[in-house]
Tab-separated table of C-alpha atoms and ligand atoms in Angstrom:
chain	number	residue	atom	x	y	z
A	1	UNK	CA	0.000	0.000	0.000
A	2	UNK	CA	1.189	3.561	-0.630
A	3	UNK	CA	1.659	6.298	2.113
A	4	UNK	CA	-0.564	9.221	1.906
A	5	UNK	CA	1.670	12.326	0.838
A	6	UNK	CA	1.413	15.700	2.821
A	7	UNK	CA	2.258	18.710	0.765
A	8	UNK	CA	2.977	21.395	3.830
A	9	UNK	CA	4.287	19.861	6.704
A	10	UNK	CA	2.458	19.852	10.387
A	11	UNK	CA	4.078	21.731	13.008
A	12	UNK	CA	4.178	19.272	16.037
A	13	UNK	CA	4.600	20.225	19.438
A	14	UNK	CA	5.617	17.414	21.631
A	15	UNK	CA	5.113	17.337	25.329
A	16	UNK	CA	5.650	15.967	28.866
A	17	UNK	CA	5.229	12.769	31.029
A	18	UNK	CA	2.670	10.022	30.099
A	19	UNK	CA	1.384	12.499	27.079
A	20	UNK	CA	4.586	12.411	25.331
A	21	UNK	CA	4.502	8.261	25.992
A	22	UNK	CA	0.665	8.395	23.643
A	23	UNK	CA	2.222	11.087	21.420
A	24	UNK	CA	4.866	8.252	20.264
A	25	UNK	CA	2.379	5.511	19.997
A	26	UNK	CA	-0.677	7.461	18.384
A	27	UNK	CA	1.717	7.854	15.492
A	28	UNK	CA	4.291	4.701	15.621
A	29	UNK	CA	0.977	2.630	15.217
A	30	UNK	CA	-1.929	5.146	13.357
A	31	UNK	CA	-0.271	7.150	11.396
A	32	UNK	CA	3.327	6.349	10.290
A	33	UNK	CA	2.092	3.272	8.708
A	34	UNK	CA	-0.344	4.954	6.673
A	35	UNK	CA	0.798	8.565	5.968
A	36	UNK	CA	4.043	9.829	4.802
A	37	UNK	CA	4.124	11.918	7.659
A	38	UNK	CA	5.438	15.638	7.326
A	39	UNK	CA	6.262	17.877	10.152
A	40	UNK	CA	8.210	20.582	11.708
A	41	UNK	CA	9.092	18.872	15.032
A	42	UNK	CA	9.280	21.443	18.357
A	43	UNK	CA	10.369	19.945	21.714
A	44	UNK	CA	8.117	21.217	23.901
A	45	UNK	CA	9.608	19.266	26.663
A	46	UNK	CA	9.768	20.815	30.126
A	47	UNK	CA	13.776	19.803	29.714
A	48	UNK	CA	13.956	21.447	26.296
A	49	UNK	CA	12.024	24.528	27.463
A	50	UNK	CA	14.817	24.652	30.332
A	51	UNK	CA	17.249	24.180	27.818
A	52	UNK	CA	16.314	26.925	25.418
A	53	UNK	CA	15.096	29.694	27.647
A	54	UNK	CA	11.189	28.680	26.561
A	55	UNK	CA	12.564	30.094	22.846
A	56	UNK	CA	11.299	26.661	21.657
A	57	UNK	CA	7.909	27.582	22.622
A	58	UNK	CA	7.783	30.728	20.920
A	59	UNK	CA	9.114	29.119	17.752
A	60	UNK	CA	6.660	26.662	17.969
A	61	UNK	CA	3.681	29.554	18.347
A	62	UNK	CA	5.033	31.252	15.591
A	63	UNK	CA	5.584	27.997	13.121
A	64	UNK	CA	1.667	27.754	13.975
A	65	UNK	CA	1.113	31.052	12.317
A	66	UNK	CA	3.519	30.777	9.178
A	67	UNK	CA	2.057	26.911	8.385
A	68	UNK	CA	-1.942	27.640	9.967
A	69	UNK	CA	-1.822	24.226	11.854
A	70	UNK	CA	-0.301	22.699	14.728
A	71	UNK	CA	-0.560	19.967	16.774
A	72	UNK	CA	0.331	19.983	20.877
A	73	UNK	CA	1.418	17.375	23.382
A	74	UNK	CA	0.470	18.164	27.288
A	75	UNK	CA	2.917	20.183	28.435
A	76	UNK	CA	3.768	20.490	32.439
A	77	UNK	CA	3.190	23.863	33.775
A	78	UNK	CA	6.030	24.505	35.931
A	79	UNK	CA	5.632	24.923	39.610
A	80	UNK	CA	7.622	25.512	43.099
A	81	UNK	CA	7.935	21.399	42.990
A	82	UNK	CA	8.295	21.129	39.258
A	83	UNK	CA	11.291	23.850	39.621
A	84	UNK	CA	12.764	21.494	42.017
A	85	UNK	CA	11.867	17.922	40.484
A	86	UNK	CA	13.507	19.033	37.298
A	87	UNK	CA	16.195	21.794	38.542
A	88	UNK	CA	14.835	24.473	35.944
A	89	UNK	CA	16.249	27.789	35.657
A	90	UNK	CA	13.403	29.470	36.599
A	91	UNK	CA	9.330	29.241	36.225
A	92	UNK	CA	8.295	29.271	32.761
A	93	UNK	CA	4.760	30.420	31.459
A	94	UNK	CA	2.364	27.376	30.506
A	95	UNK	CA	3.411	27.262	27.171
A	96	UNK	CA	-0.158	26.868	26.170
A	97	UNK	CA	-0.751	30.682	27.054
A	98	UNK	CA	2.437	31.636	25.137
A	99	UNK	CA	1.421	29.976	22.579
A	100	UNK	CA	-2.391	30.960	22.562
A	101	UNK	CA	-0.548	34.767	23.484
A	102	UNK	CA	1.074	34.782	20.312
A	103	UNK	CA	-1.618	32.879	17.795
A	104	UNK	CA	-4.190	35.441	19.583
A	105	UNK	CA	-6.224	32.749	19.904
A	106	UNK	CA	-9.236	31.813	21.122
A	107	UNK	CA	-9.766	28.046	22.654
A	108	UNK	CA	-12.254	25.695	21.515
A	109	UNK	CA	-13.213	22.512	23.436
A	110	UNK	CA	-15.135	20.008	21.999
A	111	UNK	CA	-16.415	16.515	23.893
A	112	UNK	CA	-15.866	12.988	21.621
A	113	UNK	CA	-19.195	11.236	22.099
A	114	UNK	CA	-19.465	7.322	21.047
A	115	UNK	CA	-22.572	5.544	21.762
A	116	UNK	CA	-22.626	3.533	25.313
A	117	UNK	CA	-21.519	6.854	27.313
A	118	UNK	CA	-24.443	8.239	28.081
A	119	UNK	CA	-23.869	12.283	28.977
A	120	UNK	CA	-25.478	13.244	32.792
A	121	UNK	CA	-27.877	15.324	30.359
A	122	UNK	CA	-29.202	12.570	28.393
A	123	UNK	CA	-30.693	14.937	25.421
A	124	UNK	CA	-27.307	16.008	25.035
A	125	UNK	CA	-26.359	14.108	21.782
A	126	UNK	CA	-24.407	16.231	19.921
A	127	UNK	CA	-21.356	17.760	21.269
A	128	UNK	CA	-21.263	21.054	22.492
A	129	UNK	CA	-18.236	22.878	21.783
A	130	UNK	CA	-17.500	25.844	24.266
A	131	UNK	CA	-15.580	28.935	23.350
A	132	UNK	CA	-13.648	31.121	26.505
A	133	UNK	CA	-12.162	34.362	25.943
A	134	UNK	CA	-9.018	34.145	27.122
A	135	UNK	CA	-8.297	37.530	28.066
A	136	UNK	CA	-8.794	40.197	30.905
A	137	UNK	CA	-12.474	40.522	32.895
A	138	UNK	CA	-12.006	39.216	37.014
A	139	UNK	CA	-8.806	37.135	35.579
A	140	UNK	CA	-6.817	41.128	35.265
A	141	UNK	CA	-9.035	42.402	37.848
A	142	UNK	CA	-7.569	45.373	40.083
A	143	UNK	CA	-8.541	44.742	43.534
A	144	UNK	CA	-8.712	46.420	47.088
A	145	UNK	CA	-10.152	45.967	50.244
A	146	UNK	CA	-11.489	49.155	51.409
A	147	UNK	CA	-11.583	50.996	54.729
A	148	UNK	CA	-14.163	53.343	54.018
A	149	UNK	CA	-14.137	56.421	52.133
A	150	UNK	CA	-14.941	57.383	48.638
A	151	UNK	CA	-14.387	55.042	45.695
A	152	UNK	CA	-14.233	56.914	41.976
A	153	UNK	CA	-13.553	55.285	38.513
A	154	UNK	CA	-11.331	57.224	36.442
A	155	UNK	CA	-10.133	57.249	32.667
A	156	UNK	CA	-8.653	59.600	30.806
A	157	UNK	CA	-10.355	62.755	32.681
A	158	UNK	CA	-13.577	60.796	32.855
A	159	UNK	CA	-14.860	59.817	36.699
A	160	UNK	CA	-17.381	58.036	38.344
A	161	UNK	CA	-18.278	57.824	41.718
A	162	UNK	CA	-18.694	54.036	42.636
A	163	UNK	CA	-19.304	53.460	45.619
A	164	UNK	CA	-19.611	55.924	49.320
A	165	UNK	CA	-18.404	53.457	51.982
A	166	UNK	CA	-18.897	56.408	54.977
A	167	UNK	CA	-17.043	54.558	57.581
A	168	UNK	CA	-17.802	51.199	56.546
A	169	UNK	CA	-15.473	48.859	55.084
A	170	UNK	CA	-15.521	47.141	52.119
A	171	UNK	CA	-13.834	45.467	48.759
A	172	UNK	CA	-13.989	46.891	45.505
A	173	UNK	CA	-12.721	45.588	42.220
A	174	UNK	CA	-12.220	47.190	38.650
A	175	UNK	CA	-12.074	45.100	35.518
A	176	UNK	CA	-11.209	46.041	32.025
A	177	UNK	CA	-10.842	44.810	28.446
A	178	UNK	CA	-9.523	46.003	25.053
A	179	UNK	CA	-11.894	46.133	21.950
A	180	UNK	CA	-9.653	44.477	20.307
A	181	UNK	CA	-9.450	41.649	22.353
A	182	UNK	CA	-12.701	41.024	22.036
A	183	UNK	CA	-12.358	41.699	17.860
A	184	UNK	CA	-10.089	38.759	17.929
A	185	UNK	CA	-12.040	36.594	19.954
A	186	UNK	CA	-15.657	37.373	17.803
A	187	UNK	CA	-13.300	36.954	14.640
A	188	UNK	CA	-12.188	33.184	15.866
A	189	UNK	CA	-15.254	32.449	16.792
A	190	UNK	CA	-17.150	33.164	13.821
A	191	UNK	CA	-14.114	31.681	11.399
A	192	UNK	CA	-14.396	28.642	13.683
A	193	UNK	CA	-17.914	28.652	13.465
A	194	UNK	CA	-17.513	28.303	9.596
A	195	UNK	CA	-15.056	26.046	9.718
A	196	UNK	CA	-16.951	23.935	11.512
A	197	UNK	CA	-20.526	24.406	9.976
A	198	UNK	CA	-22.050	25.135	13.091
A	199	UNK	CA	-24.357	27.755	14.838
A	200	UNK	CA	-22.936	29.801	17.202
A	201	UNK	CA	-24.317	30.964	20.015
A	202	UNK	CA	-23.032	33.995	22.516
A	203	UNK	CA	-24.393	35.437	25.364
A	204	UNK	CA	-23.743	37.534	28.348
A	205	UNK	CA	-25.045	40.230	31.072
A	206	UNK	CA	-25.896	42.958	29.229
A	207	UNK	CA	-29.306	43.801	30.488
A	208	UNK	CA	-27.263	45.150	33.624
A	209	UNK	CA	-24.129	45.282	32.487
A	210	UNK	CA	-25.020	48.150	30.090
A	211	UNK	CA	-21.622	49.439	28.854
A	212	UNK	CA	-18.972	46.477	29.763
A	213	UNK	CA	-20.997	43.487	28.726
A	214	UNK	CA	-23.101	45.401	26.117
A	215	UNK	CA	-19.710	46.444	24.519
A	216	UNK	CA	-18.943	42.650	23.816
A	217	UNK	CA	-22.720	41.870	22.475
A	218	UNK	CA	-22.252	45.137	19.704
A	219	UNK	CA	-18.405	44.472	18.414
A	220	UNK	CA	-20.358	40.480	17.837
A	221	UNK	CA	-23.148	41.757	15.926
A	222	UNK	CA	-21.074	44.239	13.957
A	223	UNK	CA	-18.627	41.674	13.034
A	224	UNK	CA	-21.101	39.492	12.161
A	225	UNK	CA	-23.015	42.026	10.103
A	226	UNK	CA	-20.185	43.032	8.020
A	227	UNK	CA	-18.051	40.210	7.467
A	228	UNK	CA	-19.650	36.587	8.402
A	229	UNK	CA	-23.640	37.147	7.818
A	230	UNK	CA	-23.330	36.166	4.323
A	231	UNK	CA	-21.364	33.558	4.589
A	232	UNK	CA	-23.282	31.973	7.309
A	233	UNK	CA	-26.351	31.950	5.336
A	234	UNK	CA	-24.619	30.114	2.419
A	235	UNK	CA	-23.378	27.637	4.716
A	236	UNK	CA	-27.074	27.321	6.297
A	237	UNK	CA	-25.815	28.212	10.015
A	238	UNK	CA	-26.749	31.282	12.302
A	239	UNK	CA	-25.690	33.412	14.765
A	240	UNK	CA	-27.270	33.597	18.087
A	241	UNK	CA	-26.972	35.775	20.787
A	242	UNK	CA	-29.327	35.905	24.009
A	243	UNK	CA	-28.768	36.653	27.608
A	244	UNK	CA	-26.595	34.162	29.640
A	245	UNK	CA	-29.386	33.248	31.630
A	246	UNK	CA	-31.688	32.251	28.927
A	247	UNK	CA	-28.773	30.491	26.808
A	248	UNK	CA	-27.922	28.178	30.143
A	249	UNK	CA	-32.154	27.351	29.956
A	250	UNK	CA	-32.044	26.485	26.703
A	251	UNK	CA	-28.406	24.893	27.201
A	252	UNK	CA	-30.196	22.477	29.398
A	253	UNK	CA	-32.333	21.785	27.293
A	254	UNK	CA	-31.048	21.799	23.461
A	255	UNK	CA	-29.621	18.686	22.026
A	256	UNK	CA	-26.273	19.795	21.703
A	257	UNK	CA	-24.263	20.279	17.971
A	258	UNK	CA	-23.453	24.055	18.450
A	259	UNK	CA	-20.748	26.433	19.415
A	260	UNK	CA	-21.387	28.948	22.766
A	261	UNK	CA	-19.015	31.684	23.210
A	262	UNK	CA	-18.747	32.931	26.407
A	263	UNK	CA	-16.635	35.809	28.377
A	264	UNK	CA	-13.674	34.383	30.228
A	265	UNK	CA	-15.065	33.635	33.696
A	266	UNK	CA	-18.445	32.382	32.187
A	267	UNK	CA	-16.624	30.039	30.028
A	268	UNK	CA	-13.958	29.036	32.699
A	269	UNK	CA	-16.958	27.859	34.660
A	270	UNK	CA	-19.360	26.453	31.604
A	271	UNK	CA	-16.361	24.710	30.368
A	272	UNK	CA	-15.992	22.530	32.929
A	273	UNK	CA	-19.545	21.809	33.510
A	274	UNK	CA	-20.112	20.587	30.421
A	275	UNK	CA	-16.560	18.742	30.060
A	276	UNK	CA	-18.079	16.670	33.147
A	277	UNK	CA	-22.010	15.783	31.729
A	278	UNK	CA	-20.122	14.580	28.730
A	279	UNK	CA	-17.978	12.119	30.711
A	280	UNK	CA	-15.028	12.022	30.550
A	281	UNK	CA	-11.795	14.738	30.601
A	282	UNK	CA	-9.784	12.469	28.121
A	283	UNK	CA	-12.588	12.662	25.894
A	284	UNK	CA	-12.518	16.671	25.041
A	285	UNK	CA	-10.208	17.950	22.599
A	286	UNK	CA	-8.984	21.647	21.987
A	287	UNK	CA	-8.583	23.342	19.303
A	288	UNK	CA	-6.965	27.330	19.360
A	289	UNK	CA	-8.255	29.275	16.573
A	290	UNK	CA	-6.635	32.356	15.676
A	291	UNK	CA	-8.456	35.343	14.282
A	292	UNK	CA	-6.205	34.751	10.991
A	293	UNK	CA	-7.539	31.301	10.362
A	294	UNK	CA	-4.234	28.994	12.377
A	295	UNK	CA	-5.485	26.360	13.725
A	296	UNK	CA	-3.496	24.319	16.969
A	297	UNK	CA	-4.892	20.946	18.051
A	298	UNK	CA	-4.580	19.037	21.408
A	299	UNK	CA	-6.049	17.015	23.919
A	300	UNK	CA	-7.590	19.161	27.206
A	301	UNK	CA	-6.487	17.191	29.659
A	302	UNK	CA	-2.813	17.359	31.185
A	303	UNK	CA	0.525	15.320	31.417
A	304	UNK	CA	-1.252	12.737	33.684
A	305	UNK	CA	1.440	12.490	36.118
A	306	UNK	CA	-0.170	9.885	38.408
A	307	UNK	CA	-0.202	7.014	35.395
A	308	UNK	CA	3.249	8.174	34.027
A	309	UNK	CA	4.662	7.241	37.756
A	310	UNK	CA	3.356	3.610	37.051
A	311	UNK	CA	4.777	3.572	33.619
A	312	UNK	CA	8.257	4.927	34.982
A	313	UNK	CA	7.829	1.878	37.371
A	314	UNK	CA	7.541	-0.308	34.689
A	315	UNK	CA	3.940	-1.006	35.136
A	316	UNK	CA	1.257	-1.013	32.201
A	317	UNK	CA	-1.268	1.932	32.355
A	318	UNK	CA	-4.940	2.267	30.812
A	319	UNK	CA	-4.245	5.814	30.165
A	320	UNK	CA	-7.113	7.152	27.628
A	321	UNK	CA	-5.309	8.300	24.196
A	322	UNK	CA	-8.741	9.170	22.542
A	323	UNK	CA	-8.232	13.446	22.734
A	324	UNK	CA	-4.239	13.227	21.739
A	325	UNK	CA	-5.688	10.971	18.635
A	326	UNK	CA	-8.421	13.376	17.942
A	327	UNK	CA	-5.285	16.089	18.253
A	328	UNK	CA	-3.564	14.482	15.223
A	329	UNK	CA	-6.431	13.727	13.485
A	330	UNK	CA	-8.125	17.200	13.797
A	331	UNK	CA	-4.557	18.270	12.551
A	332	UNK	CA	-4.547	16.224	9.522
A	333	UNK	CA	-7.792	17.163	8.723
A	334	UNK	CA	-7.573	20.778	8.856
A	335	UNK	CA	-4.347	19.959	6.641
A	336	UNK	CA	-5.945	18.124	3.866
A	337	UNK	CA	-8.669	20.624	3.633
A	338	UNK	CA	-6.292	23.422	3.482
A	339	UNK	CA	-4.064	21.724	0.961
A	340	UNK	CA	-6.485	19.905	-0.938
A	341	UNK	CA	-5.818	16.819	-0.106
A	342	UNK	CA	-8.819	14.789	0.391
A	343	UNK	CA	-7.204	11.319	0.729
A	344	UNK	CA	-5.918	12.814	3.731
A	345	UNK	CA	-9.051	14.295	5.105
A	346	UNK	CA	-10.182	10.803	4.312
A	347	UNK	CA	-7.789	9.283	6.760
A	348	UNK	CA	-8.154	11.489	9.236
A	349	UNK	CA	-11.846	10.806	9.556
A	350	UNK	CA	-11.634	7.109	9.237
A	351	UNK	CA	-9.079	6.888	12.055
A	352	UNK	CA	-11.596	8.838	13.917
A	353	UNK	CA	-14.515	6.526	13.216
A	354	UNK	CA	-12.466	3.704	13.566
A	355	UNK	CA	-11.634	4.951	16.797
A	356	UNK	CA	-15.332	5.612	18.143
A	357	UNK	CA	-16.112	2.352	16.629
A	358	UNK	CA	-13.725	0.492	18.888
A	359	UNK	CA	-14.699	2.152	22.099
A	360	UNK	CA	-18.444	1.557	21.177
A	361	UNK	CA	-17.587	-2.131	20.207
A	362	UNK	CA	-16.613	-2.396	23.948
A	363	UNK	CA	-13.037	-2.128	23.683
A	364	UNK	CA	-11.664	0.675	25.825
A	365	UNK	CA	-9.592	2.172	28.648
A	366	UNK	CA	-9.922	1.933	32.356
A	367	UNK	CA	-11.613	5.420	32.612
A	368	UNK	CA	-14.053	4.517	30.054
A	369	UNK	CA	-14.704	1.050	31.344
A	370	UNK	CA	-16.362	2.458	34.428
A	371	UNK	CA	-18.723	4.902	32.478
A	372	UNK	CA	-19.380	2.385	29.509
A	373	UNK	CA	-23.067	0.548	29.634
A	374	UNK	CA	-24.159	-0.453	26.080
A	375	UNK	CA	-26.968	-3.587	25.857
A	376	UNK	CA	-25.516	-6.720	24.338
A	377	UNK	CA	-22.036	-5.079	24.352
A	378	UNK	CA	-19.795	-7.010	27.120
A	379	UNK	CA	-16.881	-4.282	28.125
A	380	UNK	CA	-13.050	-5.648	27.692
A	381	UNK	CA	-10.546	-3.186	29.643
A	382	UNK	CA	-7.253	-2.529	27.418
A	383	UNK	CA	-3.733	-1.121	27.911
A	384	UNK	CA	-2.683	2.104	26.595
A	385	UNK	CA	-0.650	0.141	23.863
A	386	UNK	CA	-3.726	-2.308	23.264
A	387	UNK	CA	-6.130	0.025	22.991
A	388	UNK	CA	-3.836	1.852	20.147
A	389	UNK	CA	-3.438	-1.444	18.561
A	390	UNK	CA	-7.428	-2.518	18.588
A	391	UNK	CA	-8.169	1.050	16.485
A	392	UNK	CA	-5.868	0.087	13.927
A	393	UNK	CA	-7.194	-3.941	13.735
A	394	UNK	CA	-10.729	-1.753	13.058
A	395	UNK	CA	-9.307	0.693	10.714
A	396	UNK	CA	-7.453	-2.029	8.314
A	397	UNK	CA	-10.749	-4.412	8.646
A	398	UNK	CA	-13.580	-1.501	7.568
A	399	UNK	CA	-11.328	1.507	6.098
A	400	UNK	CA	-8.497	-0.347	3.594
A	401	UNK	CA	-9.836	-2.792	1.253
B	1	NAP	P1	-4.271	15.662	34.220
B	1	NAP	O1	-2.971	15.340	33.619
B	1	NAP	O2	-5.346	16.089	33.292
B	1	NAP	O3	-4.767	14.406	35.055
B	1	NAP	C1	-5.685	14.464	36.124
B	1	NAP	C2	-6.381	13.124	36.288
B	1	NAP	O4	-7.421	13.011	35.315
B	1	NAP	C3	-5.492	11.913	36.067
B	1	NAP	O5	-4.758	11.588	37.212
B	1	NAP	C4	-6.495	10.876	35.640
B	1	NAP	O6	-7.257	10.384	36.736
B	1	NAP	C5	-7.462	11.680	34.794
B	1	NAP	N1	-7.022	11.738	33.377
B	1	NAP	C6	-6.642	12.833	32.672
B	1	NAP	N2	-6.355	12.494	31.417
B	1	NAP	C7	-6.534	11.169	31.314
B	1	NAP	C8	-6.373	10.225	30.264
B	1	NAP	N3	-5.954	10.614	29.050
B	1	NAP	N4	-6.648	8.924	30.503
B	1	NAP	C9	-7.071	8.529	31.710
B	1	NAP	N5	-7.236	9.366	32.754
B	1	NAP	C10	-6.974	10.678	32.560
B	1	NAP	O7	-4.096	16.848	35.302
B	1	NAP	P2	-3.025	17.031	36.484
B	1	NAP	O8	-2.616	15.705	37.024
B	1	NAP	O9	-3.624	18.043	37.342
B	1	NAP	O10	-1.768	17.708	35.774
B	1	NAP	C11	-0.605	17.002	35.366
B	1	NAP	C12	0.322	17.944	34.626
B	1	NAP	O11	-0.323	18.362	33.424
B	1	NAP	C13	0.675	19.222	35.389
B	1	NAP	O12	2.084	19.391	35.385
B	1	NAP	C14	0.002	20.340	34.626
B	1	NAP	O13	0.798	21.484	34.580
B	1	NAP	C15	-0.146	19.757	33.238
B	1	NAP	N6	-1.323	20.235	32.463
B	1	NAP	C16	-1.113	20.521	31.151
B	1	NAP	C17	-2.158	20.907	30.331
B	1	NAP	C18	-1.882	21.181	28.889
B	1	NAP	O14	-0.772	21.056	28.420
B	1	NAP	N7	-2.869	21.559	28.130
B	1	NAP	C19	-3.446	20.968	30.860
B	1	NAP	C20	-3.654	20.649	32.212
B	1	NAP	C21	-2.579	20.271	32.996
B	1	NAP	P3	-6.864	9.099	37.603
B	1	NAP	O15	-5.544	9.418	38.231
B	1	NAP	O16	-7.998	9.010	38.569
B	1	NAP	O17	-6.771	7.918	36.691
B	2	MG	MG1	-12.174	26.122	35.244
């Protein structure tokens, strides 16, 4: 059988711990075999971060731009122990906010749903993909605890009086944001929206939050007006926006298959509620869209350090590989597409079915094993390696003839 041929190469980030164990796996056994596999390799490595001053991980950001897709490993995120364990120079950023710093991105996180994995809201059958801006609100807040007194806002010769404490105490706290933050974050998710074929839906507070949040809803609907309404209607999708309230009503009850943009701390806390009704964490992939059209792939989960301690021990884990695939694949997707190569969209998606397939055949990993109730399907608990291994049994049985 021939290899499929890439045309632009991939830039691949690789990563830490028992992440960096799948990463070497996912493509020694699903995609070397079958794809002449291009790519401009970054070490992403906490040693290799140490080693370079973190210059690899601005490379890496910026080979994401120049190319328009990457794909990411789970990186560690260096702390007061991590500084220690490894005897790093100093604490380096989380590469993923260097890297999303530089693409200007906005993160998308979309849930893998097979059948037998029922999510905790059981109308819920198509995924719901959340989108969190990423920059300023509470998360750049300016805070103070006050003793009393007068509290003003001021800008720029403009003032407001917020608050007259008397001689009470009190806390205060000032956010801010740039319009062209949120210009960035509307652009990614409308391009991501397209991308994607999928209605998108936005909401905040802007019945009382008349200037801040109402700022956000206007630069949306301009944006939208003037650049994306056309090209939603060709692609039969809308745009949506409705107060956060009424969105989580109808979140609860929709069936799922759209896109909600949120503000950072409304999508910090979304996010994770639906990452949990739809299972499990090594089941949601990320995407970072940049408001140019790059595109960087990777699992949302982390290094899982507890499972990598049992592999360093020489012990077989069950770790889940499903989101680090889905990394690769969304990564050779968006690559064929780009490039017009279909034979490699092709793949891409039948590694992907194969993959659901497998799980929904009742071969899976430990973490699935517990969630996993499908009639007439008896559950058999793999290895990390096995599981790998099963996928590509399925994908040369239904996908090569
Ligand atoms: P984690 O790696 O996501 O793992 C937390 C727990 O979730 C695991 O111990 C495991 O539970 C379960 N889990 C996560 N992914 C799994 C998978 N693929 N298969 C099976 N179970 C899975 O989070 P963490 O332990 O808090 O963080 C570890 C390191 O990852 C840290 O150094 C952190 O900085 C880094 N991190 C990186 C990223 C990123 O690069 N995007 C994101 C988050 C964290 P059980 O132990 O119960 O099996
Ligand atoms: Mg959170």
């Amino acid at each position: 059988m021939d290899k499929i041929k890439m045309t632009v190469p991939l830039v691949e980030m690789d990563g830490d711990e028992m992440t960096r164990v799948l990463w070497k796996w996912v493509k020694e056994i699903l995609i070397s075999p079958y794809v002449e596999l291009k790519t401009e390799y970054y070490d992403l490595s906490i040693q290799n971060r140490d080693a370079t001053d973190d210059r690899v991980t601005c490379d890496a950001g910026n080979a994401c731009l120049k190319y328009g897709v990457g794909v990411k490993c789970a990186t560690i995120t260096p702390n007061a122990q991590r500084l220690e364990e490894f005897k790093l120079k100093r604490l380096y950023p989380s590469p993923n906010a260097t890297i999303r710093a530089i693409m200007d991105g906005t993160v998308f996180r979309a849930p893998i749903l097979t059948k037998g994995i029922t999510p905790l809201v059981p109308t819920w059958t198509s995924p719901i993909v959340i989108a969190r801006h990423a920059y300023g609100d509470v998360y750049k807040a300016v805070e103070i605890k006050a003793k009393g007194g007068v509290a003003t806002l001021a800008c720029d010769g403009e003032e407001r009086q917020i608050f007259d404490f008397g001689s009470d105490s009190g806390i205060l706290q000032a956010q801010h944001n740039t319009d062209k933050s949120i210009v960035s974050f509307a652009t990614s998710c409308f391009e991501y929206a397209l991308s994607e074929k999928k209605d998108l839906w936005f909401s905040t507070k802007d019945t009382i939050s008349k200037v801040y949040d109402h700022r956000f809803k206007d630069i949306f609907q301009e944006i939208y007006d003037t650049k994306y309404k056309k090209a939603f209607e060709d692609n039969g999708i809308e745009y949506f926006y409705t107060l956060i309230d009424d969105a989580v009503a109808r979140v609860m009850r929709s069936r799922g298959g759209f896109i909600w943009a949120l503000k950072n701390y409304d999508g910090d806390v979304m996010s994770d509620m639906v990452a949990t009704a739809f299972g499990s964490l090594a089941m949601m992939t990320s995407v970072l869209v940049s408001p140019s059209g790059a595109y960087e792939y990777e699992a949302a989960h982390g290094t899982v350090t507890r499972h990598y301690r049992k592999y360093q021990a020489g012990e077989s884990t069950s770790t889940n590989s499903v989101a680090t695939l889905f990394s690769w694949t969304g990564a050779l997707k968006k690559r064929g597409e780009l490039d017009g190569n279909a034979e490699l969209v092709r793949f891409a998606t039948d590694i992907e079915n194969s993959t659901i397939c497998t799980i929904e055949n009742g071969e899976m990993t430990g973490d699935l094993a517990g969630l996993f109730c499908r009639e007439g399907v008896s559950v058999k608990r793999l290895n990390s390696k096995e599981f790998l291994e099963a996928i590509a049994r399925n994908y040369e049985k239904n996908c090569l003839k």
